[in-house]
Amino acid sequence: MKRLLSICIFLLSFVIIIQALKRPAHEAIMFFPIDPTVRFTTAETKLSLQPKKKETRYVVDWIVTSSLDRTAYLRQDVSLLFANGRLVATQTKWKKNRKSLIQQKQLKQKGSRLFQAISYHQGELHNGNDIRSSQKMSGDVLYVIDSSFAPLQSFRKPTTAEQKTWANTLNKQTQTIVNKTANQMGNILPADDYYHLYLPELVQYNEQPFMDLTTNETEMMIGNLWEGLYKNYFLGIKKQNGSIESPIGSTVPLILIKKDYSKLFVVTETADRELVILKQLLEFTQ
């Protein structure tokens, strides 16, 4: 039998029971019940390619913006950027008594790549002892072609035959990377018992609930998922030997949700090829 990669399993967070907790002094994401009267007027993640190279590298602009319809006690945005299936950069901003946030980063890159960005925007609202939240996700995709056989170019959706060929190649490269964790998990968990999706695909559930869940339950699950991701992935991945490793270089997280919605797993492979499994128990309360 082939030797399996070492596996780390940690709880992303405790059972999801929504209650008013006191926020710790340090920066963190904490989910509270959604206030249906509050909404984001803007929530956007945008990737764009600068037209000229700087020496041998091109530059990708990555802008994250959001605005609530009112001032929140706390505003936080967190964003992750993946290239060809691995994390290349992160951004976060945390401000009190704000409506709006904006973040911008420029990345020097080389080689043809499929960039995928996903952001989580959150507002925490206080009314005496009652704490509520508002949340939304946004994302963007950008193909960048950097080849001696083609001019430097970028696109979101391929339109020409050449772009379609490049997109197909980059999609296959990315899928080869991210599917490795799915294949490994197939030897651990019965695949038919779980819904599975990759983190950038989570954005679609801004507008629709998960199968067999209400909109409120979907929001609860997403909010608590991001709370756990921020603590156990964004801030650093705890490995089997107890050390904390930067998430940079890790694969796009695979999310496996038990079809009875009792638990979920987040799976990634670290930059040094260690498989890490984060577990979160689910329980929905009003």
mmCIF file of C-alpha atoms in Angstrom:
data_model
loop_
_atom_site.group_PDB
_atom_site.id
_atom_site.type_symbol
_atom_site.label_atom_id
_atom_site.label_comp_id
_atom_site.label_asym_id
_atom_site.label_seq_id
_atom_site.Cartn_x
_atom_site.Cartn_y
_atom_site.Cartn_z
ATOM 1 C CA MET A 1 0.000 0.000 0.000
ATOM 2 C CA LYS A 2 1.372 3.402 -0.933
ATOM 3 C CA ARG A 3 2.368 5.631 1.951
ATOM 4 C CA LEU A 4 -0.251 8.336 2.461
ATOM 5 C CA LEU A 5 0.735 11.956 2.934
ATOM 6 C CA SER A 6 0.669 13.087 6.555
ATOM 7 C CA ILE A 7 -2.693 14.598 7.421
ATOM 8 C CA CYS A 8 -3.492 17.338 9.943
ATOM 9 C CA ILE A 9 -7.053 17.573 11.232
ATOM 10 C CA PHE A 10 -8.153 20.537 13.335
ATOM 11 C CA LEU A 11 -11.494 22.065 14.216
ATOM 12 C CA LEU A 12 -12.152 25.206 12.206
ATOM 13 C CA SER A 13 -14.417 26.334 15.015
ATOM 14 C CA PHE A 14 -16.801 24.882 17.558
ATOM 15 C CA VAL A 15 -20.395 23.914 16.798
ATOM 16 C CA ILE A 16 -22.146 26.777 15.046
ATOM 17 C CA ILE A 17 -24.350 28.252 17.789
ATOM 18 C CA ILE A 18 -24.934 31.921 17.120
ATOM 19 C CA GLN A 19 -24.701 34.105 20.205
ATOM 20 C CA ALA A 20 -23.529 37.582 21.158
ATOM 21 C CA LEU A 21 -19.881 37.152 22.102
ATOM 22 C CA LYS A 22 -17.469 39.846 23.149
ATOM 23 C CA ARG A 23 -14.980 40.598 20.365
ATOM 24 C CA PRO A 24 -11.357 39.946 21.313
ATOM 25 C CA ALA A 25 -8.987 42.899 21.203
ATOM 26 C CA HIS A 26 -7.007 41.499 18.273
ATOM 27 C CA GLU A 27 -8.141 41.521 14.672
ATOM 28 C CA ALA A 28 -10.481 38.642 13.879
ATOM 29 C CA ILE A 29 -13.595 37.715 11.950
ATOM 30 C CA MET A 30 -16.562 36.798 14.138
ATOM 31 C CA PHE A 31 -19.950 35.899 12.739
ATOM 32 C CA PHE A 32 -23.129 37.191 14.371
ATOM 33 C CA PRO A 33 -26.772 36.806 13.281
ATOM 34 C CA ILE A 34 -27.497 38.607 10.022
ATOM 35 C CA ASP A 35 -29.362 41.914 10.213
ATOM 36 C CA PRO A 36 -31.736 41.741 7.207
ATOM 37 C CA THR A 37 -32.225 45.536 7.226
ATOM 38 C CA VAL A 38 -28.560 46.213 6.437
ATOM 39 C CA ARG A 39 -27.048 45.738 3.007
ATOM 40 C CA PHE A 40 -23.837 46.274 1.092
ATOM 41 C CA THR A 41 -24.274 48.943 -1.583
ATOM 42 C CA THR A 42 -20.887 48.016 -3.072
ATOM 43 C CA ALA A 43 -18.861 44.810 -2.862
ATOM 44 C CA GLU A 44 -16.324 44.271 -5.619
ATOM 45 C CA THR A 45 -13.071 42.486 -6.309
ATOM 46 C CA LYS A 46 -11.323 43.469 -9.524
ATOM 47 C CA LEU A 47 -8.215 42.115 -11.263
ATOM 48 C CA SER A 48 -6.585 43.920 -14.186
ATOM 49 C CA LEU A 49 -3.340 43.675 -16.131
ATOM 50 C CA GLN A 50 -1.074 46.668 -16.632
ATOM 51 C CA PRO A 51 -0.329 46.924 -20.378
ATOM 52 C CA LYS A 52 3.469 47.067 -20.159
ATOM 53 C CA LYS A 53 5.963 44.812 -18.432
ATOM 54 C CA LYS A 54 8.379 46.042 -15.812
ATOM 55 C CA GLU A 55 11.638 44.419 -16.873
ATOM 56 C CA THR A 56 10.750 40.728 -17.367
ATOM 57 C CA ARG A 57 7.570 40.729 -15.281
ATOM 58 C CA TYR A 58 4.034 41.948 -15.763
ATOM 59 C CA VAL A 59 1.938 43.642 -13.074
ATOM 60 C CA VAL A 60 -1.553 42.651 -11.948
ATOM 61 C CA ASP A 61 -3.638 45.247 -10.112
ATOM 62 C CA TRP A 62 -5.891 43.782 -7.423
ATOM 63 C CA ILE A 63 -8.504 46.106 -5.934
ATOM 64 C CA VAL A 64 -11.065 45.225 -3.249
ATOM 65 C CA THR A 65 -13.818 47.717 -2.400
ATOM 66 C CA SER A 66 -16.960 47.593 -0.303
ATOM 67 C CA SER A 67 -19.489 49.910 1.288
ATOM 68 C CA LEU A 68 -22.381 49.382 3.691
ATOM 69 C CA ASP A 69 -25.530 51.483 3.641
ATOM 70 C CA ARG A 70 -24.656 52.742 7.142
ATOM 71 C CA THR A 71 -21.718 53.116 9.499
ATOM 72 C CA ALA A 72 -20.803 49.874 11.248
ATOM 73 C CA TYR A 73 -19.136 49.381 14.603
ATOM 74 C CA LEU A 74 -16.557 47.317 12.740
ATOM 75 C CA ARG A 75 -15.836 46.789 9.049
ATOM 76 C CA GLN A 76 -13.523 44.097 7.733
ATOM 77 C CA ASP A 77 -12.662 42.804 4.279
ATOM 78 C CA VAL A 78 -10.444 39.822 3.584
ATOM 79 C CA SER A 79 -9.325 38.704 0.124
ATOM 80 C CA LEU A 80 -7.390 35.752 -1.290
ATOM 81 C CA LEU A 81 -5.688 35.564 -4.702
ATOM 82 C CA PHE A 82 -4.814 32.261 -6.349
ATOM 83 C CA ALA A 83 -2.744 31.677 -9.495
ATOM 84 C CA ASN A 84 -2.886 28.336 -11.311
ATOM 85 C CA GLY A 85 -4.416 26.725 -8.229
ATOM 86 C CA ARG A 86 -2.090 28.049 -5.498
ATOM 87 C CA LEU A 87 -2.361 31.045 -3.173
ATOM 88 C CA VAL A 88 -0.046 33.896 -4.205
ATOM 89 C CA ALA A 89 -1.213 36.822 -2.048
ATOM 90 C CA THR A 90 -3.696 38.010 0.575
ATOM 91 C CA GLN A 91 -5.207 41.319 1.667
ATOM 92 C CA THR A 92 -7.188 42.376 4.724
ATOM 93 C CA LYS A 93 -8.359 45.636 6.269
ATOM 94 C CA TRP A 94 -10.035 46.180 9.652
ATOM 95 C CA LYS A 95 -11.528 49.524 10.694
ATOM 96 C CA LYS A 96 -13.958 50.747 13.376
ATOM 97 C CA ASN A 97 -16.867 53.105 12.741
ATOM 98 C CA ARG A 98 -16.714 52.850 8.966
ATOM 99 C CA LYS A 99 -19.072 52.347 6.042
ATOM 100 C CA SER A 100 -16.496 51.775 3.331
ATOM 101 C CA LEU A 101 -13.165 50.055 2.792
ATOM 102 C CA ILE A 102 -10.755 49.988 -0.130
ATOM 103 C CA GLN A 103 -7.616 47.904 -0.600
ATOM 104 C CA GLN A 104 -5.213 47.737 -3.494
ATOM 105 C CA LYS A 105 -2.165 45.638 -4.207
ATOM 106 C CA GLN A 106 0.093 45.270 -7.227
ATOM 107 C CA LEU A 107 1.719 41.922 -7.935
ATOM 108 C CA LYS A 108 4.671 41.308 -10.218
ATOM 109 C CA GLN A 109 4.253 37.968 -11.948
ATOM 110 C CA LYS A 110 5.630 36.047 -14.901
ATOM 111 C CA GLY A 111 4.359 33.250 -17.091
ATOM 112 C CA SER A 112 0.830 32.549 -18.276
ATOM 113 C CA ARG A 113 -1.567 32.187 -15.365
ATOM 114 C CA LEU A 114 -5.179 31.832 -14.360
ATOM 115 C CA PHE A 115 -5.832 34.239 -11.485
ATOM 116 C CA GLN A 116 -8.821 33.673 -9.185
ATOM 117 C CA ALA A 117 -9.690 36.093 -6.385
ATOM 118 C CA ILE A 118 -12.380 35.815 -3.710
ATOM 119 C CA SER A 119 -13.206 38.343 -0.998
ATOM 120 C CA TYR A 120 -15.391 38.307 2.109
ATOM 121 C CA HIS A 121 -16.873 41.633 3.191
ATOM 122 C CA GLN A 122 -18.325 41.968 6.684
ATOM 123 C CA GLY A 123 -19.880 44.636 8.850
ATOM 124 C CA GLU A 124 -20.477 44.216 12.585
ATOM 125 C CA LEU A 125 -23.331 46.301 14.001
ATOM 126 C CA HIS A 126 -24.006 47.019 17.677
ATOM 127 C CA ASN A 127 -27.294 48.127 19.211
ATOM 128 C CA GLY A 128 -26.692 48.026 22.943
ATOM 129 C CA ASN A 129 -25.997 44.404 23.819
ATOM 130 C CA ASP A 130 -27.456 43.167 20.538
ATOM 131 C CA ILE A 131 -24.733 42.393 17.986
ATOM 132 C CA ARG A 132 -25.617 41.707 14.360
ATOM 133 C CA SER A 133 -23.688 41.416 11.132
ATOM 134 C CA SER A 134 -23.949 41.938 7.406
ATOM 135 C CA GLN A 135 -21.871 40.052 4.857
ATOM 136 C CA LYS A 136 -21.255 39.601 1.181
ATOM 137 C CA MET A 137 -18.690 37.933 -1.058
ATOM 138 C CA SER A 138 -17.176 39.069 -4.338
ATOM 139 C CA GLY A 139 -14.666 37.630 -6.757
ATOM 140 C CA ASP A 140 -12.946 37.944 -10.095
ATOM 141 C CA VAL A 141 -11.136 35.781 -12.639
ATOM 142 C CA LEU A 142 -8.387 36.872 -15.022
ATOM 143 C CA TYR A 143 -6.416 34.888 -17.587
ATOM 144 C CA VAL A 144 -3.004 36.422 -18.331
ATOM 145 C CA ILE A 145 -1.052 35.191 -21.366
ATOM 146 C CA ASP A 146 2.696 35.827 -21.090
ATOM 147 C CA SER A 147 4.435 33.889 -23.833
ATOM 148 C CA SER A 148 7.138 34.405 -26.431
ATOM 149 C CA PHE A 149 4.588 33.066 -28.944
ATOM 150 C CA ALA A 150 1.889 35.669 -28.194
ATOM 151 C CA PRO A 151 1.621 39.309 -27.124
ATOM 152 C CA LEU A 152 1.014 40.065 -23.446
ATOM 153 C CA GLN A 153 -2.744 39.999 -22.979
ATOM 154 C CA SER A 154 -5.504 39.308 -20.488
ATOM 155 C CA PHE A 155 -9.177 38.318 -20.614
ATOM 156 C CA ARG A 156 -11.930 37.098 -18.332
ATOM 157 C CA LYS A 157 -13.800 35.054 -20.895
ATOM 158 C CA PRO A 158 -12.063 33.745 -24.015
ATOM 159 C CA THR A 159 -13.549 35.006 -27.268
ATOM 160 C CA THR A 160 -11.002 34.147 -29.977
ATOM 161 C CA ALA A 161 -9.783 30.680 -30.936
ATOM 162 C CA GLU A 162 -6.341 31.526 -29.544
ATOM 163 C CA GLN A 163 -7.773 32.670 -26.222
ATOM 164 C CA LYS A 164 -9.910 29.552 -25.972
ATOM 165 C CA THR A 165 -6.817 27.386 -26.480
ATOM 166 C CA TRP A 166 -4.911 29.271 -23.771
ATOM 167 C CA ALA A 167 -7.875 29.162 -21.384
ATOM 168 C CA ASN A 168 -8.241 25.413 -21.884
ATOM 169 C CA THR A 169 -4.535 24.898 -21.165
ATOM 170 C CA LEU A 170 -4.570 27.029 -17.994
ATOM 171 C CA ASN A 171 -7.817 25.447 -16.784
ATOM 172 C CA LYS A 172 -6.283 21.991 -17.135
ATOM 173 C CA GLN A 173 -3.102 23.042 -15.302
ATOM 174 C CA THR A 174 -5.151 24.485 -12.456
ATOM 175 C CA GLN A 175 -7.471 21.485 -12.244
ATOM 176 C CA THR A 176 -4.492 19.127 -12.056
ATOM 177 C CA ILE A 177 -3.260 21.008 -8.979
ATOM 178 C CA VAL A 178 -6.567 21.343 -7.137
ATOM 179 C CA ASN A 179 -7.933 17.905 -8.018
ATOM 180 C CA LYS A 180 -5.030 16.268 -6.196
ATOM 181 C CA THR A 181 -6.593 17.112 -2.821
ATOM 182 C CA ALA A 182 -9.996 15.896 -4.017
ATOM 183 C CA ASN A 183 -8.488 12.580 -5.088
ATOM 184 C CA GLN A 184 -6.731 12.165 -1.753
ATOM 185 C CA MET A 185 -9.950 12.905 0.145
ATOM 186 C CA GLY A 186 -11.728 10.328 -1.979
ATOM 187 C CA ASN A 187 -9.632 7.722 -0.166
ATOM 188 C CA ILE A 188 -10.709 9.094 3.224
ATOM 189 C CA LEU A 189 -14.365 10.144 2.887
ATOM 190 C CA PRO A 190 -17.182 8.617 0.801
ATOM 191 C CA ALA A 191 -17.541 11.158 -2.013
ATOM 192 C CA ASP A 192 -21.264 10.476 -2.509
ATOM 193 C CA ASP A 193 -21.991 11.717 1.026
ATOM 194 C CA TYR A 194 -20.619 15.218 0.385
ATOM 195 C CA TYR A 195 -21.240 18.259 -1.755
ATOM 196 C CA HIS A 196 -17.929 19.618 -2.938
ATOM 197 C CA LEU A 197 -16.788 22.951 -4.329
ATOM 198 C CA TYR A 198 -13.630 25.028 -4.432
ATOM 199 C CA LEU A 199 -13.436 28.249 -2.431
ATOM 200 C CA PRO A 200 -13.742 30.702 -5.392
ATOM 201 C CA GLU A 201 -17.015 28.992 -6.351
ATOM 202 C CA LEU A 202 -18.547 30.010 -3.021
ATOM 203 C CA VAL A 203 -19.373 33.469 -4.421
ATOM 204 C CA GLN A 204 -22.414 32.090 -6.263
ATOM 205 C CA TYR A 205 -24.124 31.574 -2.899
ATOM 206 C CA ASN A 206 -24.438 35.319 -2.398
ATOM 207 C CA GLU A 207 -27.659 35.069 -4.345
ATOM 208 C CA GLN A 208 -28.889 31.525 -3.817
ATOM 209 C CA PRO A 209 -29.132 29.116 -0.871
ATOM 210 C CA PHE A 210 -27.431 25.761 -0.695
ATOM 211 C CA MET A 211 -29.596 22.812 -1.632
ATOM 212 C CA ASP A 212 -32.056 21.972 1.180
ATOM 213 C CA LEU A 213 -31.024 25.042 3.239
ATOM 214 C CA THR A 214 -32.854 28.310 3.761
ATOM 215 C CA THR A 215 -31.196 31.596 2.861
ATOM 216 C CA ASN A 216 -30.657 32.297 6.570
ATOM 217 C CA GLU A 217 -29.045 28.896 7.153
ATOM 218 C CA THR A 218 -26.812 29.386 4.113
ATOM 219 C CA GLU A 219 -25.661 32.772 5.437
ATOM 220 C CA MET A 220 -24.932 31.237 8.846
ATOM 221 C CA MET A 221 -22.851 28.465 7.313
ATOM 222 C CA ILE A 222 -20.912 30.856 5.055
ATOM 223 C CA GLY A 223 -20.263 33.344 7.863
ATOM 224 C CA ASN A 224 -18.963 30.699 10.214
ATOM 225 C CA LEU A 225 -16.923 29.110 7.434
ATOM 226 C CA TRP A 226 -15.124 32.421 6.834
ATOM 227 C CA GLU A 227 -14.603 32.871 10.572
ATOM 228 C CA GLY A 228 -12.808 29.528 10.640
ATOM 229 C CA LEU A 229 -10.933 30.117 7.390
ATOM 230 C CA TYR A 230 -9.566 33.422 8.645
ATOM 231 C CA LYS A 231 -8.313 31.939 11.904
ATOM 232 C CA ASN A 232 -7.022 28.604 10.621
ATOM 233 C CA TYR A 233 -6.023 29.340 7.014
ATOM 234 C CA PHE A 234 -5.588 33.055 6.304
ATOM 235 C CA LEU A 235 -3.556 33.778 9.464
ATOM 236 C CA GLY A 236 -1.522 30.581 9.105
ATOM 237 C CA ILE A 237 -1.942 26.833 8.754
ATOM 238 C CA LYS A 238 -1.190 24.636 11.761
ATOM 239 C CA LYS A 239 0.769 21.599 10.639
ATOM 240 C CA GLN A 240 1.041 18.132 12.150
ATOM 241 C CA ASN A 241 4.228 19.015 14.037
ATOM 242 C CA GLY A 242 2.504 22.007 15.632
ATOM 243 C CA SER A 243 4.275 24.653 13.569
ATOM 244 C CA ILE A 244 2.347 27.447 11.840
ATOM 245 C CA GLU A 245 3.003 27.833 8.119
ATOM 246 C CA SER A 246 2.043 30.720 5.863
ATOM 247 C CA PRO A 247 -0.823 29.792 3.528
ATOM 248 C CA ILE A 248 1.087 31.262 0.570
ATOM 249 C CA GLY A 249 1.792 28.467 -1.891
ATOM 250 C CA SER A 250 -1.055 26.278 -0.618
ATOM 251 C CA THR A 251 -3.704 24.949 -2.973
ATOM 252 C CA VAL A 252 -7.159 26.430 -3.461
ATOM 253 C CA PRO A 253 -9.178 25.134 -0.482
ATOM 254 C CA LEU A 254 -11.602 22.348 -1.304
ATOM 255 C CA ILE A 255 -14.841 22.547 0.689
ATOM 256 C CA LEU A 256 -16.643 19.273 1.413
ATOM 257 C CA ILE A 257 -20.109 19.667 2.978
ATOM 258 C CA LYS A 258 -21.864 16.621 4.414
ATOM 259 C CA LYS A 259 -25.194 16.257 2.634
ATOM 260 C CA ASP A 260 -27.037 16.121 5.961
ATOM 261 C CA TYR A 261 -25.315 19.428 6.872
ATOM 262 C CA SER A 262 -23.861 18.025 10.098
ATOM 263 C CA LYS A 263 -20.266 19.014 9.292
ATOM 264 C CA LEU A 264 -17.919 20.244 6.619
ATOM 265 C CA PHE A 265 -14.240 19.906 5.802
ATOM 266 C CA VAL A 266 -11.818 22.365 4.244
ATOM 267 C CA VAL A 267 -8.887 20.655 2.549
ATOM 268 C CA THR A 268 -5.666 22.160 1.240
ATOM 269 C CA GLU A 269 -2.126 21.103 0.447
ATOM 270 C CA THR A 270 0.564 23.358 1.924
ATOM 271 C CA ALA A 271 3.465 24.748 -0.089
ATOM 272 C CA ASP A 272 5.660 21.899 1.166
ATOM 273 C CA ARG A 273 3.038 19.323 0.054
ATOM 274 C CA GLU A 274 1.468 18.400 3.392
ATOM 275 C CA LEU A 275 -2.261 17.640 3.261
ATOM 276 C CA VAL A 276 -4.231 19.588 5.886
ATOM 277 C CA ILE A 277 -7.869 18.906 6.744
ATOM 278 C CA LEU A 278 -9.869 21.433 8.740
ATOM 279 C CA LYS A 279 -13.147 20.230 10.248
ATOM 280 C CA GLN A 280 -16.166 22.315 11.221
ATOM 281 C CA LEU A 281 -19.278 21.007 12.942
ATOM 282 C CA LEU A 282 -22.600 22.506 11.862
ATOM 283 C CA GLU A 283 -25.670 23.213 13.939
ATOM 284 C CA PHE A 284 -28.227 25.797 12.903
ATOM 285 C CA THR A 285 -30.060 27.833 15.526
ATOM 286 C CA GLN A 286 -32.309 30.846 15.187
#
